[in-house]
Coordinates of C-alpha atoms and ligand atoms in Angstrom, one line a residue:
X1 CA 0.1 0.3 0.3
X2 CA 0.7 3.6 -0.2
X3 CA -1.4 5.0 -3.0
X4 CA -3.0 8.7 -1.6
X5 CA -5.8 7.5 -2.1
X6 CA -5.3 5.4 0.3
X7 CA -3.2 6.9 2.6
X8 CA -7.2 9.2 2.4
X9 CA -9.4 6.5 3.2
X10 CA -7.1 4.4 6.1
X11 CA -9.4 5.7 8.9
X12 CA -13.0 4.4 8.4
X13 CA -16.0 5.3 11.7
X14 CA -16.7 4.0 14.4
X15 CA -19.0 1.2 12.0
X16 CA -16.1 -0.5 10.7
X17 CA -14.7 -1.5 14.2
X18 CA -15.2 -5.5 15.6
X19 CA -17.5 -6.3 17.2
X20 CA -14.7 -8.2 20.2
X21 CA -13.1 -4.7 19.6
X22 CA -15.0 -2.2 20.4
X23 CA -14.2 0.4 23.8
X24 CA -15.9 2.3 26.2
X25 CA -14.1 5.4 26.6
X26 CA -12.5 4.6 30.4
X27 CA -12.3 7.0 32.9
X28 CA -9.9 5.6 35.2
X29 CA -10.1 7.8 39.1
X30 CA -8.9 4.9 40.6
X31 CA -5.1 4.3 41.9
X32 CA -3.3 2.2 44.2
X33 CA -2.2 3.5 47.4
X34 CA -1.0 1.4 51.0
X35 CA -2.8 -1.4 49.1
X36 CA -6.5 0.4 48.8
X37 CA -8.3 1.7 45.4
X38 CA -8.1 5.9 45.5
X39 CA -10.6 8.0 43.8
X40 CA -8.6 11.3 42.5
X41 CA -11.2 13.8 42.6
X42 CA -9.3 16.0 41.1
X43 CA -8.2 16.9 37.8
X44 CA -7.7 14.7 34.9
X45 CA -5.9 13.7 31.6
X46 CA -8.2 13.6 29.0
X47 CA -6.5 9.7 26.5
X48 CA -6.9 10.5 22.4
X49 CA -6.2 7.7 20.4
X50 CA -3.7 7.4 17.5
X51 CA -7.1 6.1 16.0
X52 CA -8.9 9.0 14.2
X53 CA -12.3 8.4 12.8
X54 CA -14.2 11.3 10.7
X55 CA -16.0 14.5 12.4
X56 CA -18.0 16.6 12.3
X57 CA -14.6 18.7 12.3
X58 CA -12.4 16.3 10.2
X59 CA -10.6 13.0 10.9
X60 CA -10.6 13.3 15.2
X61 CA -8.3 11.8 17.8
X62 CA -10.8 8.9 19.0
X63 CA -12.3 10.0 23.1
X64 CA -10.4 6.4 25.3
X65 CA -10.9 7.7 29.1
X66 CA -9.2 10.0 31.3
X67 CA -6.9 8.8 34.6
X68 CA -6.4 11.5 37.1
X69 CA -2.7 14.5 37.1
X70 CA -2.2 13.3 40.5
X71 CA -0.1 16.1 42.4
X72 CA 2.5 16.6 44.4
X73 CA 0.8 15.5 47.3
X74 CA -1.1 12.5 46.3
X75 CA 2.9 10.9 44.6
X76 CA 3.9 11.5 48.1
X77 CA 1.1 9.4 49.7
X78 CA 2.8 6.2 47.6
X79 CA 5.8 7.0 47.8
X80 CA 5.2 7.1 51.9
X81 CA 3.0 3.0 51.8
X82 CA 5.4 1.9 49.8
X83 CA 8.6 3.6 52.7
X84 CA 6.0 2.1 54.8
X85 CA 6.2 -1.1 53.6
X86 CA 9.5 -1.9 53.0
X87 CA 10.0 -0.5 57.1
X88 CA 13.6 -0.4 56.3
X89 CA 13.6 -4.1 55.4
X90 CA 11.5 -4.4 58.7
X91 CA 8.5 -5.2 56.4
X92 CA 6.7 -8.4 55.7
X93 CA 7.7 -8.4 52.0
X94 CA 11.4 -7.8 52.2
X95 CA 11.5 -10.4 54.9
X96 CA 9.0 -13.3 54.0
X97 CA 10.8 -16.7 52.5
X98 CA 11.4 -16.7 49.0
X99 CA 8.3 -18.7 48.3
X100 CA 5.8 -16.7 49.8
X101 CA 6.4 -13.7 47.4
X102 CA 6.2 -16.1 44.9
X103 CA 2.8 -17.3 46.3
X104 CA 2.0 -13.7 45.6
X105 CA 3.2 -13.1 42.5
X106 CA 1.6 -16.5 40.9
X107 CA -1.4 -15.5 42.1
X108 CA -1.3 -11.7 40.6
X109 CA -0.6 -14.1 37.1
X110 CA -3.7 -15.7 37.0
X111 CA -5.6 -12.5 38.1
X112 CA -3.4 -10.8 35.0
X113 CA -4.6 -13.9 33.1
X114 CA -8.0 -13.1 33.3
X115 CA -8.0 -9.5 32.4
X116 CA -6.1 -10.2 28.8
X117 CA -8.9 -9.0 26.7
X118 CA -9.3 -5.5 28.5
X119 CA -4.8 -5.6 28.3
X120 CA -5.3 -6.1 24.9
X121 CA -7.9 -3.9 23.4
X122 CA -6.6 -1.3 26.1
X123 CA -2.6 -2.0 24.3
X124 CA -4.4 -1.4 20.9
X125 CA -6.4 1.5 21.6
X126 CA -3.5 3.6 23.4
X127 CA -1.1 3.1 21.7
X128 CA -2.0 1.7 18.4
X129 CA -0.1 -1.3 18.7
X130 CA -2.0 -4.6 16.2
X131 CA -4.1 -6.7 18.3
X132 CA -1.5 -9.4 17.2
X133 CA 1.2 -7.7 18.5
X134 CA -0.5 -6.1 21.7
X135 CA -1.4 -9.7 22.3
X136 CA 1.8 -11.6 21.7
X137 CA 3.0 -8.6 24.4
X138 CA 0.6 -9.3 26.9
X139 CA 1.8 -13.4 25.8
X140 CA 5.1 -12.5 26.7
X141 CA 4.6 -10.2 30.5
X142 CA 3.1 -14.0 31.2
X143 CA 6.4 -16.2 30.3
X144 CA 8.0 -13.7 31.6
X145 CA 6.3 -13.5 35.1
X146 CA 6.5 -17.9 35.1
X147 CA 10.1 -17.4 34.1
X148 CA 11.4 -14.6 36.3
X149 CA 9.3 -17.3 39.6
X150 CA 11.5 -20.3 37.2
X151 CA 15.2 -18.3 38.1
X152 CA 14.4 -16.6 41.4
X153 CA 13.4 -20.1 42.6
X154 CA 16.8 -21.3 40.6
X155 CA 18.2 -18.9 42.8
X156 CA 16.8 -20.1 46.2
X157 CA 17.9 -23.5 45.6
X158 CA 21.5 -22.4 45.3
X159 CA 21.9 -19.6 48.3
X160 CA 20.1 -23.0 49.8
X161 CA 23.8 -24.0 51.3
X162 CA 25.9 -23.2 53.9
X163 CA 29.4 -22.5 52.7
X164 CA 33.0 -22.9 54.8
X165 CA 35.8 -21.1 54.0
X166 CA 39.1 -20.6 56.2
X167 CA 38.0 -21.5 59.0
X168 CA 34.0 -19.9 58.3
X169 CA 30.9 -20.2 58.2
X170 CA 28.4 -18.2 56.0
X171 CA 25.0 -18.1 53.6
X172 CA 24.8 -16.2 51.0
X173 CA 21.7 -14.9 49.5
X174 CA 21.0 -11.5 47.5
X175 CA 18.1 -8.9 49.4
X176 CA 16.2 -6.5 48.3
X177 CA 17.2 -2.6 47.7
X178 CA 14.6 -1.0 49.2
X179 CA 12.3 1.4 47.6
X180 CA 12.0 1.1 43.4
X181 CA 11.1 3.5 41.2
X182 CA 9.7 2.0 38.5
X183 CA 8.8 3.7 34.6
X184 CA 8.2 2.6 31.9
X185 CA 8.1 3.5 28.2
X186 CA 5.1 3.5 25.9
X187 CA 6.3 1.6 23.2
X188 CA 6.3 -1.6 26.0
X189 CA 4.0 0.1 28.3
X190 CA 3.5 -3.9 29.9
X191 CA 6.2 -5.7 29.2
X192 CA 9.0 -3.5 29.4
X193 CA 7.5 -2.3 32.9
X194 CA 7.3 -6.1 34.7
X195 CA 10.6 -6.6 34.3
X196 CA 11.7 -4.5 35.8
X197 CA 8.4 -4.5 38.6
X198 CA 8.7 -8.3 38.4
X199 CA 11.8 -8.7 39.2
X200 CA 12.2 -6.2 41.6
X201 CA 8.8 -7.4 43.5
X202 CA 10.3 -11.1 44.0
X203 CA 13.3 -9.7 44.9
X204 CA 11.7 -8.3 47.5
X205 CA 12.0 -4.0 47.3
X206 CA 8.2 -1.7 48.0
X207 CA 7.0 -0.1 44.2
X208 CA 5.8 3.3 43.7
X209 CA 4.8 2.6 39.2
X210 CA 3.9 5.8 37.0
X211 CA 2.5 4.8 34.3
X212 CA 4.4 5.3 30.2
X213 CA 2.3 9.4 29.3
X214 CA 0.6 7.2 25.9
X215 CA -0.3 3.7 27.8
X216 CA -2.2 4.0 31.7
X217 CA -5.1 3.6 30.9
X218 CA -4.6 -0.1 30.5
X219 CA -3.0 -1.4 34.0
X220 CA -6.9 0.0 35.0
X221 CA -7.4 -3.9 34.8
X222 CA -5.1 -4.8 36.7
X223 CA -5.5 -2.7 40.0
X224 CA -6.8 -4.9 41.3
X225 CA -4.7 -7.8 40.7
X226 CA -1.9 -6.2 42.3
X227 CA -4.4 -5.1 45.5
X228 CA -5.6 -8.7 45.9
X229 CA -2.1 -10.7 45.7
X230 CA -0.3 -7.8 47.9
X231 CA 0.4 -6.8 51.0
X232 CA -0.6 -3.3 51.4
X233 CA 2.5 -0.8 50.7
X234 CA 4.2 -3.1 48.5
X235 CA 2.8 -1.8 44.7
X236 CA 1.6 1.8 44.9
X237 CA 0.3 3.7 40.8
X238 CA 1.0 7.1 40.6
X239 CA 0.0 8.9 37.3
X240 CA -0.3 12.3 35.8
X241 CA 2.6 14.3 34.4
X242 CA 6.2 12.7 35.5
X243 CA 8.4 16.4 35.1
X244 CA 6.2 17.5 37.8
X245 CA 5.3 14.6 40.4
X246 CA 9.0 12.0 39.7
X247 CA 11.8 14.9 40.3
X248 CA 10.1 15.4 43.8
X249 CA 9.9 11.9 44.6
X250 CA 13.8 10.8 44.4
X251 CA 14.2 14.5 45.3
X252 CA 12.7 12.6 48.6
X253 CA 16.1 10.9 48.6
X254 CA 14.0 7.6 49.8
X255 CA 14.3 5.7 46.3
X256 CA 16.3 3.0 46.3
X257 CA 16.3 2.1 43.4
X258 CA 15.1 3.2 39.8
X259 CA 13.9 1.2 36.6
X260 CA 13.3 3.4 34.0
X261 CA 13.0 3.5 30.0
X262 CA 13.3 6.4 28.1
X263 CA 15.9 8.8 26.9
X264 CA 18.8 9.8 29.5
X265 CA 18.4 13.4 29.2
X266 CA 15.4 12.4 31.3
X267 CA 17.0 9.7 33.3
X268 CA 19.9 12.3 34.0
X269 CA 17.7 15.1 35.3
X270 CA 16.3 12.1 37.9
X271 CA 19.4 10.7 38.9
X272 CA 20.4 14.0 40.2
X273 CA 18.0 15.0 41.4
X274 CA 18.4 12.4 43.8
X275 CA 20.3 13.7 47.4
X276 CA 22.5 11.3 47.2
X277 CA 22.4 9.9 44.6
X278 CA 25.5 6.9 45.0
X279 CA 22.8 5.6 47.2
X280 CA 20.6 5.0 43.6
X281 CA 20.9 1.2 42.1
X282 CA 20.2 2.7 37.6
X283 CA 18.8 -0.3 35.7
X284 CA 17.4 2.4 32.5
X285 CA 16.9 1.3 28.9
X286 CA 18.0 4.2 27.0
X287 CA 18.2 5.5 23.4
X288 CA 19.8 3.6 20.9
X289 CA 20.1 3.8 16.5
X290 CA 21.2 0.5 15.9
X291 CA 22.4 -0.5 12.1
X292 CA 22.4 -2.7 9.4
X293 CA 25.7 -3.8 7.8
X294 CA 24.7 -4.9 4.8
X295 CA 27.5 -6.1 2.8
X296 CA 27.8 -7.0 -1.0
X297 CA 27.6 -10.9 -0.7
X298 CA 24.8 -11.6 2.0
X299 CA 21.4 -12.6 0.7
X300 CA 19.3 -10.3 -0.7
X301 CA 15.8 -11.5 0.7
X302 CA 17.2 -12.1 3.7
X303 CA 18.8 -9.0 4.9
X304 CA 15.6 -7.3 3.4
X305 CA 13.1 -9.0 5.0
X306 CA 15.1 -8.2 8.4
X307 CA 15.5 -4.7 7.8
X308 CA 12.0 -4.0 7.3
X309 CA 10.6 -6.2 10.2
X310 CA 13.9 -5.0 11.7
X311 CA 13.5 -1.3 11.0
X312 CA 9.4 -1.0 10.6
X313 CA 7.7 -3.9 13.3
X314 CA 5.8 -1.1 15.2
X315 CA 6.0 1.9 13.3
X316 CA 10.4 2.0 13.8
X317 CA 8.4 2.1 17.0
X318 CA 10.8 0.3 19.3
X319 CA 14.0 0.6 21.4
X320 CA 15.4 -2.0 19.3
X321 CA 14.7 -0.6 16.5
X322 CA 17.0 -1.3 12.6
X323 CA 17.3 3.1 12.9
X324 CA 20.1 3.8 9.8
X325 CA 21.5 1.3 6.6
X326 CA 24.6 0.5 5.3
X327 CA 24.5 -0.9 2.0
X328 CA 27.2 -1.5 0.3
X329 CA 27.7 0.1 -3.1
X330 CA 27.6 -2.7 -5.2
X331 CA 24.1 -4.0 -4.1
X332 CA 22.4 -0.8 -3.1
X333 CA 20.1 -0.5 -6.3
X334 CA 19.9 -3.8 -6.2
X335 CA 18.5 -4.1 -2.4
X336 CA 17.0 -0.1 -2.4
X337 CA 14.3 -1.4 -4.9
X338 CA 13.3 -5.0 -3.3
X339 CA 13.5 -2.4 -0.1
X340 CA 11.1 -0.1 -1.4
X341 CA 8.6 -3.1 -3.1
X342 CA 9.1 -5.0 0.8
X343 CA 8.3 -1.6 2.3
X344 CA 5.0 -1.0 0.2
X345 CA 4.1 -4.4 -0.1
X346 CA 3.2 -4.2 4.4
X347 CA -0.1 -4.0 5.3
X348 CA -1.0 0.1 6.9
X349 CA -4.5 0.1 9.2
X350 CA -6.0 0.0 12.0
X351 CA -4.8 -1.9 14.3
X352 CA -7.6 -5.5 15.0
X353 CA -6.6 -5.5 10.9
X354 CA -5.5 -9.2 10.5
X355 CA -1.9 -8.6 9.2
X356 CA -2.2 -4.8 9.9
X357 CA 2.1 -3.8 10.2
X358 CA 2.3 -0.3 9.5
X359 CA -0.6 2.2 12.2
X360 CA -1.8 5.3 13.1
X361 CA 1.3 6.5 15.6
X362 CA 0.8 7.7 19.9
X363 CA 2.5 10.9 20.5
X364 CA 1.4 14.1 19.6
X365 CA 3.3 16.1 16.7
X366 CA 5.4 12.9 15.3
X367 CA 4.2 12.4 12.4
X368 CA 5.1 16.8 12.0
X369 CA 8.0 15.8 12.7
X370 CA 8.9 13.0 10.8
X371 CA 7.9 15.0 7.9
X372 CA 10.7 17.3 8.9
X373 CA 13.3 15.0 9.7
X374 CA 12.3 14.6 5.7
X375 CA 12.5 17.5 4.3
X376 CA 15.7 18.0 6.2
X377 CA 17.2 14.8 4.7
X378 CA 15.9 16.0 1.4
X379 CA 16.7 19.3 2.0
X380 CA 20.8 17.6 1.9
X381 CA 19.7 15.5 -1.9
X382 CA 18.7 12.7 -0.3
X383 CA 15.0 11.4 -1.3
X384 CA 11.8 9.4 -0.7
X385 CA 13.4 6.5 -2.6
X386 CA 9.6 4.6 -2.3
X387 CA 6.2 5.4 -4.1
X388 CA 3.9 7.4 -1.5
X389 CA 6.8 7.3 1.6
X390 CA 6.2 9.7 4.2
X391 CA 2.7 11.0 2.9
X392 CA 0.6 11.8 6.2
X393 CA -2.8 11.7 7.1
X394 CA -3.6 13.2 10.7
X395 CA -1.3 9.8 12.9
X396 CA -0.9 7.6 10.3
X397 CA 2.4 8.1 8.4
X398 CA 3.2 6.2 4.9
X399 CA 6.9 4.5 6.3
X400 CA 9.6 5.8 3.6
X401 CA 12.7 4.9 2.9
X402 CA 15.2 7.8 2.4
X403 CA 17.9 7.6 0.7
X404 CA 21.1 8.8 0.4
X405 CA 21.5 9.8 3.4
X406 CA 24.4 11.3 5.1
X407 CA 26.1 13.2 7.9
X408 CA 24.6 16.6 6.8
X409 CA 21.4 15.2 8.0
X410 CA 19.9 14.4 11.1
X411 CA 18.2 11.3 9.7
X412 CA 22.4 10.3 10.9
X413 CA 22.1 10.9 14.1
X414 CA 18.7 11.7 15.6
X415 CA 16.7 8.8 17.0
X416 CA 13.5 8.8 14.9
X417 CA 12.1 5.6 16.8
X418 CA 8.7 5.6 13.2
X419 CA 8.6 4.3 9.9
X420 CA 11.7 5.7 8.4
X421 CA 14.5 3.8 7.1
X422 CA 17.8 5.8 6.0
X423 CA 20.2 4.3 4.3
X424 CA 23.8 4.8 3.8
X425 CA 25.7 3.9 0.9
X426 CA 29.8 3.0 1.4
X427 CA 32.8 0.8 -0.2
X428 CA 34.8 0.2 2.9
X429 CA 34.0 -1.0 6.5
X430 CA 35.4 1.0 8.1
X431 CA 32.4 3.7 7.1
X432 CA 29.6 1.9 9.6
X433 CA 32.4 1.0 12.0
X434 CA 33.5 4.9 12.3
X435 CA 29.8 5.6 12.5
X436 CA 29.7 3.0 15.2
X437 CA 32.9 4.3 17.4
X438 CA 31.4 8.1 16.8
X439 CA 28.1 7.4 18.4
X440 CA 26.0 8.3 21.5
X441 CA 24.8 4.9 21.9
X442 CA 25.7 1.1 21.9
X443 CA 22.9 -1.5 21.7
X444 CA 23.6 -3.2 19.0
X445 CA 24.3 -3.7 15.1
X446 CA 23.2 -6.3 12.6
X447 CA 25.6 -7.1 10.0
X448 CA 24.2 -9.5 6.5
X449 CA 26.9 -11.5 4.7
X450 CA 27.8 -15.3 4.2
X451 CA 30.9 -14.8 3.7
X452 CA 32.4 -16.5 7.3
X453 CA 36.0 -15.1 7.4
X454 CA 34.5 -11.1 6.5
X455 CA 31.7 -11.4 9.3
X456 CA 34.8 -12.5 11.9
X457 CA 36.9 -10.0 11.1
X458 CA 33.3 -7.4 11.6
X459 CA 32.4 -9.5 14.5
X460 CA 36.1 -8.9 17.3
X461 CA 35.7 -5.2 16.9
X462 CA 31.6 -4.4 17.5
X463 CA 31.1 -6.5 20.0
X464 CA 33.5 -4.1 21.4
X465 CA 31.1 -0.9 20.4
X466 CA 27.4 -2.9 21.2
X467 CA 26.0 -5.4 23.8
X468 CA 24.9 -7.5 20.3
X469 CA 26.1 -8.2 17.5
X470 CA 23.9 -10.2 14.8
X471 CA 24.3 -12.6 12.4
X472 CA 21.9 -12.2 9.2
X473 CA 18.8 -11.4 11.6
X474 CA 17.5 -8.2 12.7
X475 CA 17.4 -6.3 16.1
X476 CA 15.9 -7.9 19.0
X477 CA 15.4 -7.8 22.8
X478 CA 14.6 -11.9 23.2
X479 CA 14.7 -14.2 24.6
X480 CA 14.2 -12.7 27.2
X481 CA 16.8 -15.0 28.4
X482 CA 19.2 -13.5 27.2
X483 CA 21.0 -10.2 28.2
X484 CA 19.7 -7.6 27.2
X485 CA 21.6 -3.3 27.5
X486 CA 23.2 -1.2 26.1
X487 CA 26.8 0.7 26.5
X488 CA 27.5 4.8 26.2
X489 CA 23.6 6.9 26.1
X490 CA 21.5 3.7 25.5
X491 CA 21.7 1.7 29.0
X492 CA 22.7 1.2 32.2
X493 CA 22.6 -2.5 33.9
X494 CA 22.2 -5.5 32.4
X495 CA 17.8 -7.4 32.2
X496 CA 17.3 -10.2 31.2
X497 CA 14.7 -13.1 33.4
X498 CA 17.4 -13.7 35.6
X499 CA 20.3 -10.4 35.9
X500 CA 17.5 -9.0 36.3
X501 CA 16.8 -10.6 40.1
X502 CA 20.4 -9.7 40.4
X503 CA 19.7 -6.1 39.0
X504 CA 17.1 -5.6 42.0
X505 CA 18.8 -7.3 45.0
X506 CA 22.8 -6.9 46.6
X507 CA 24.6 -10.3 48.0
X508 CA 24.2 -10.5 51.1
X509 CA 25.7 -12.5 54.2
X510 CA 25.6 -14.0 57.3
X511 CA 29.1 -15.1 58.1
X512 CA 30.3 -16.1 61.9
X513 CA 33.2 -18.0 62.5
X514 CA 33.3 -21.9 63.1
X515 CA 32.9 -22.3 66.8
X516 CA 30.7 -25.3 67.8
X517 CA 28.8 -22.1 69.9
X518 CA 27.9 -20.7 66.6
X519 CA 27.3 -24.0 65.2
X520 CA 25.0 -25.7 67.4
X521 CA 23.6 -21.4 67.5
X522 CA 23.2 -22.0 63.2
X523 CA 22.4 -25.5 63.7
X524 CA 19.4 -24.7 66.6
X525 CA 18.5 -22.0 63.9
X526 CA 18.0 -23.7 61.0
X527 CA 16.4 -26.3 62.9
X528 CA 13.4 -24.4 63.7
X529 CA 13.3 -22.7 61.0
X530 CA 13.5 -19.4 63.0
X531 CA 14.8 -17.2 59.8
X532 CA 13.8 -17.2 57.0
X533 CA 17.2 -15.4 55.1
X534 CA 19.6 -17.9 57.2
X535 CA 17.9 -21.2 56.0
X536 CA 18.2 -24.2 54.3
X537 CA 15.3 -24.8 52.5
X538 CA 14.4 -26.0 49.2
X539 CA 12.1 -24.2 47.3
X540 CA 10.4 -27.5 44.9
Ligands
G3H1 O1 11.8 -0.9 22.6 C1 12.5 -2.4 22.6 C2 12.0 -2.9 23.5 O2 13.0 -3.7 24.2 C3 12.1 -4.9 22.4 O3 12.1 -5.6 22.1 O4 12.6 -5.7 20.6 O5 11.4 -7.6 21.6 O6 10.5 -5.6 20.0 P1 11.8 -6.3 20.6

């Protein structure tokens, strides 16, 4: 697709929405603090879908409802509840046995599963994600919870024994850090939030959860599950303008871990607001501009398929998306032709349409921003090589392949986070290698070639520049057991099912000289199950 007529008629009226995807407006006024759903009576934020429908004044974003714009005092109450539940590590949750905490998370997962359709539908409407990808996000999140439970059991089993070294008996475990502020991104508002929330909780931390600007309502069906599954104050939610709510939370000094997926600028501001930044554990997923390098001997069909999926899945709104392509001059013409054809074959439309790939964009002003990037590239000598690329209709932006891109253009460095594929021709392999070395980012790279020698000569220098080198495959986060991180301005800390458990905990131990008295004391505490930490209980 991409003919002007198709783009002009991409939005349809409400009657075209299949009954199962119909979404009533949701006035979401509840927020969870200290184990109770509080009803907000202050100002609210109106939510509009990226999906537009015809109105008397032209196309208009579909209203979806509203959520509370909490003030600073309400946000501080949520923080106070998390501080109380942690109680300097003496609270019920941080001192509970791992098996009991697993029970609560399991209970939550069962309740969450019951809300699948409600959450998936809100994902579709709030951020414009296709039904297929929204369902995948939900299911992947439940799988992540199950995998986390398995990983925590394994971690606990390894720690359920004593170590005797140089006459000292020790039991070493991982303990929680304290109160964690969890903030996910709008592109994976459920999954990426939960990949920090669940490990933080299961390790015994208490949490203040702030959903992203787009993707707030979808937490509504989960509030009751949070309330019912966890002790009071273990998880608390705050809604509203991040810029006004979160710096004061950080400035309180009561937050010990910040899990944030967003821009490095916002992350830096949050970190700086903390009075004792050295006490703050950071788990950050930040910007990226992952390049693909297509060498002259690449299998072009495969390279095009992977580059299209890599750069345009969810409209290119993935931190792991391929955001710039270096293509060897020798094959550039052929590659571009295939790429333009493949891009124009993608199905564009509304999130509920089967097989749809390109959908409307949720961010205010995003199509103007992307148009600005194209205009800038054209003014510096590039063109849009696929017919209809860059056409705009309200919140919809037709995917555009831009060629040849050079360093004068904004597209060369800016993370477009949208359906634009900048392509740079090269003859010397030093060109993409230098680009990566000079880049502010260092998340991933994809290399396309059939030559083992060429691949090997690129792998060795590139693993020291980025944190994942993909061979003839798109950049991506999964599988979730693989480490996910980045260098430079792309990340702080490493996430994977097992790494996340480490990220939200610290090693701590009980040690004693192996005297007769100490052996007798430890034996009694363990035998009589007096401690949850000093214990040889083995979770099956
Ligand atoms: O936005 C970043 C996500 O973690 C990407 O995950 O590569 O599995 O789509 P994904």
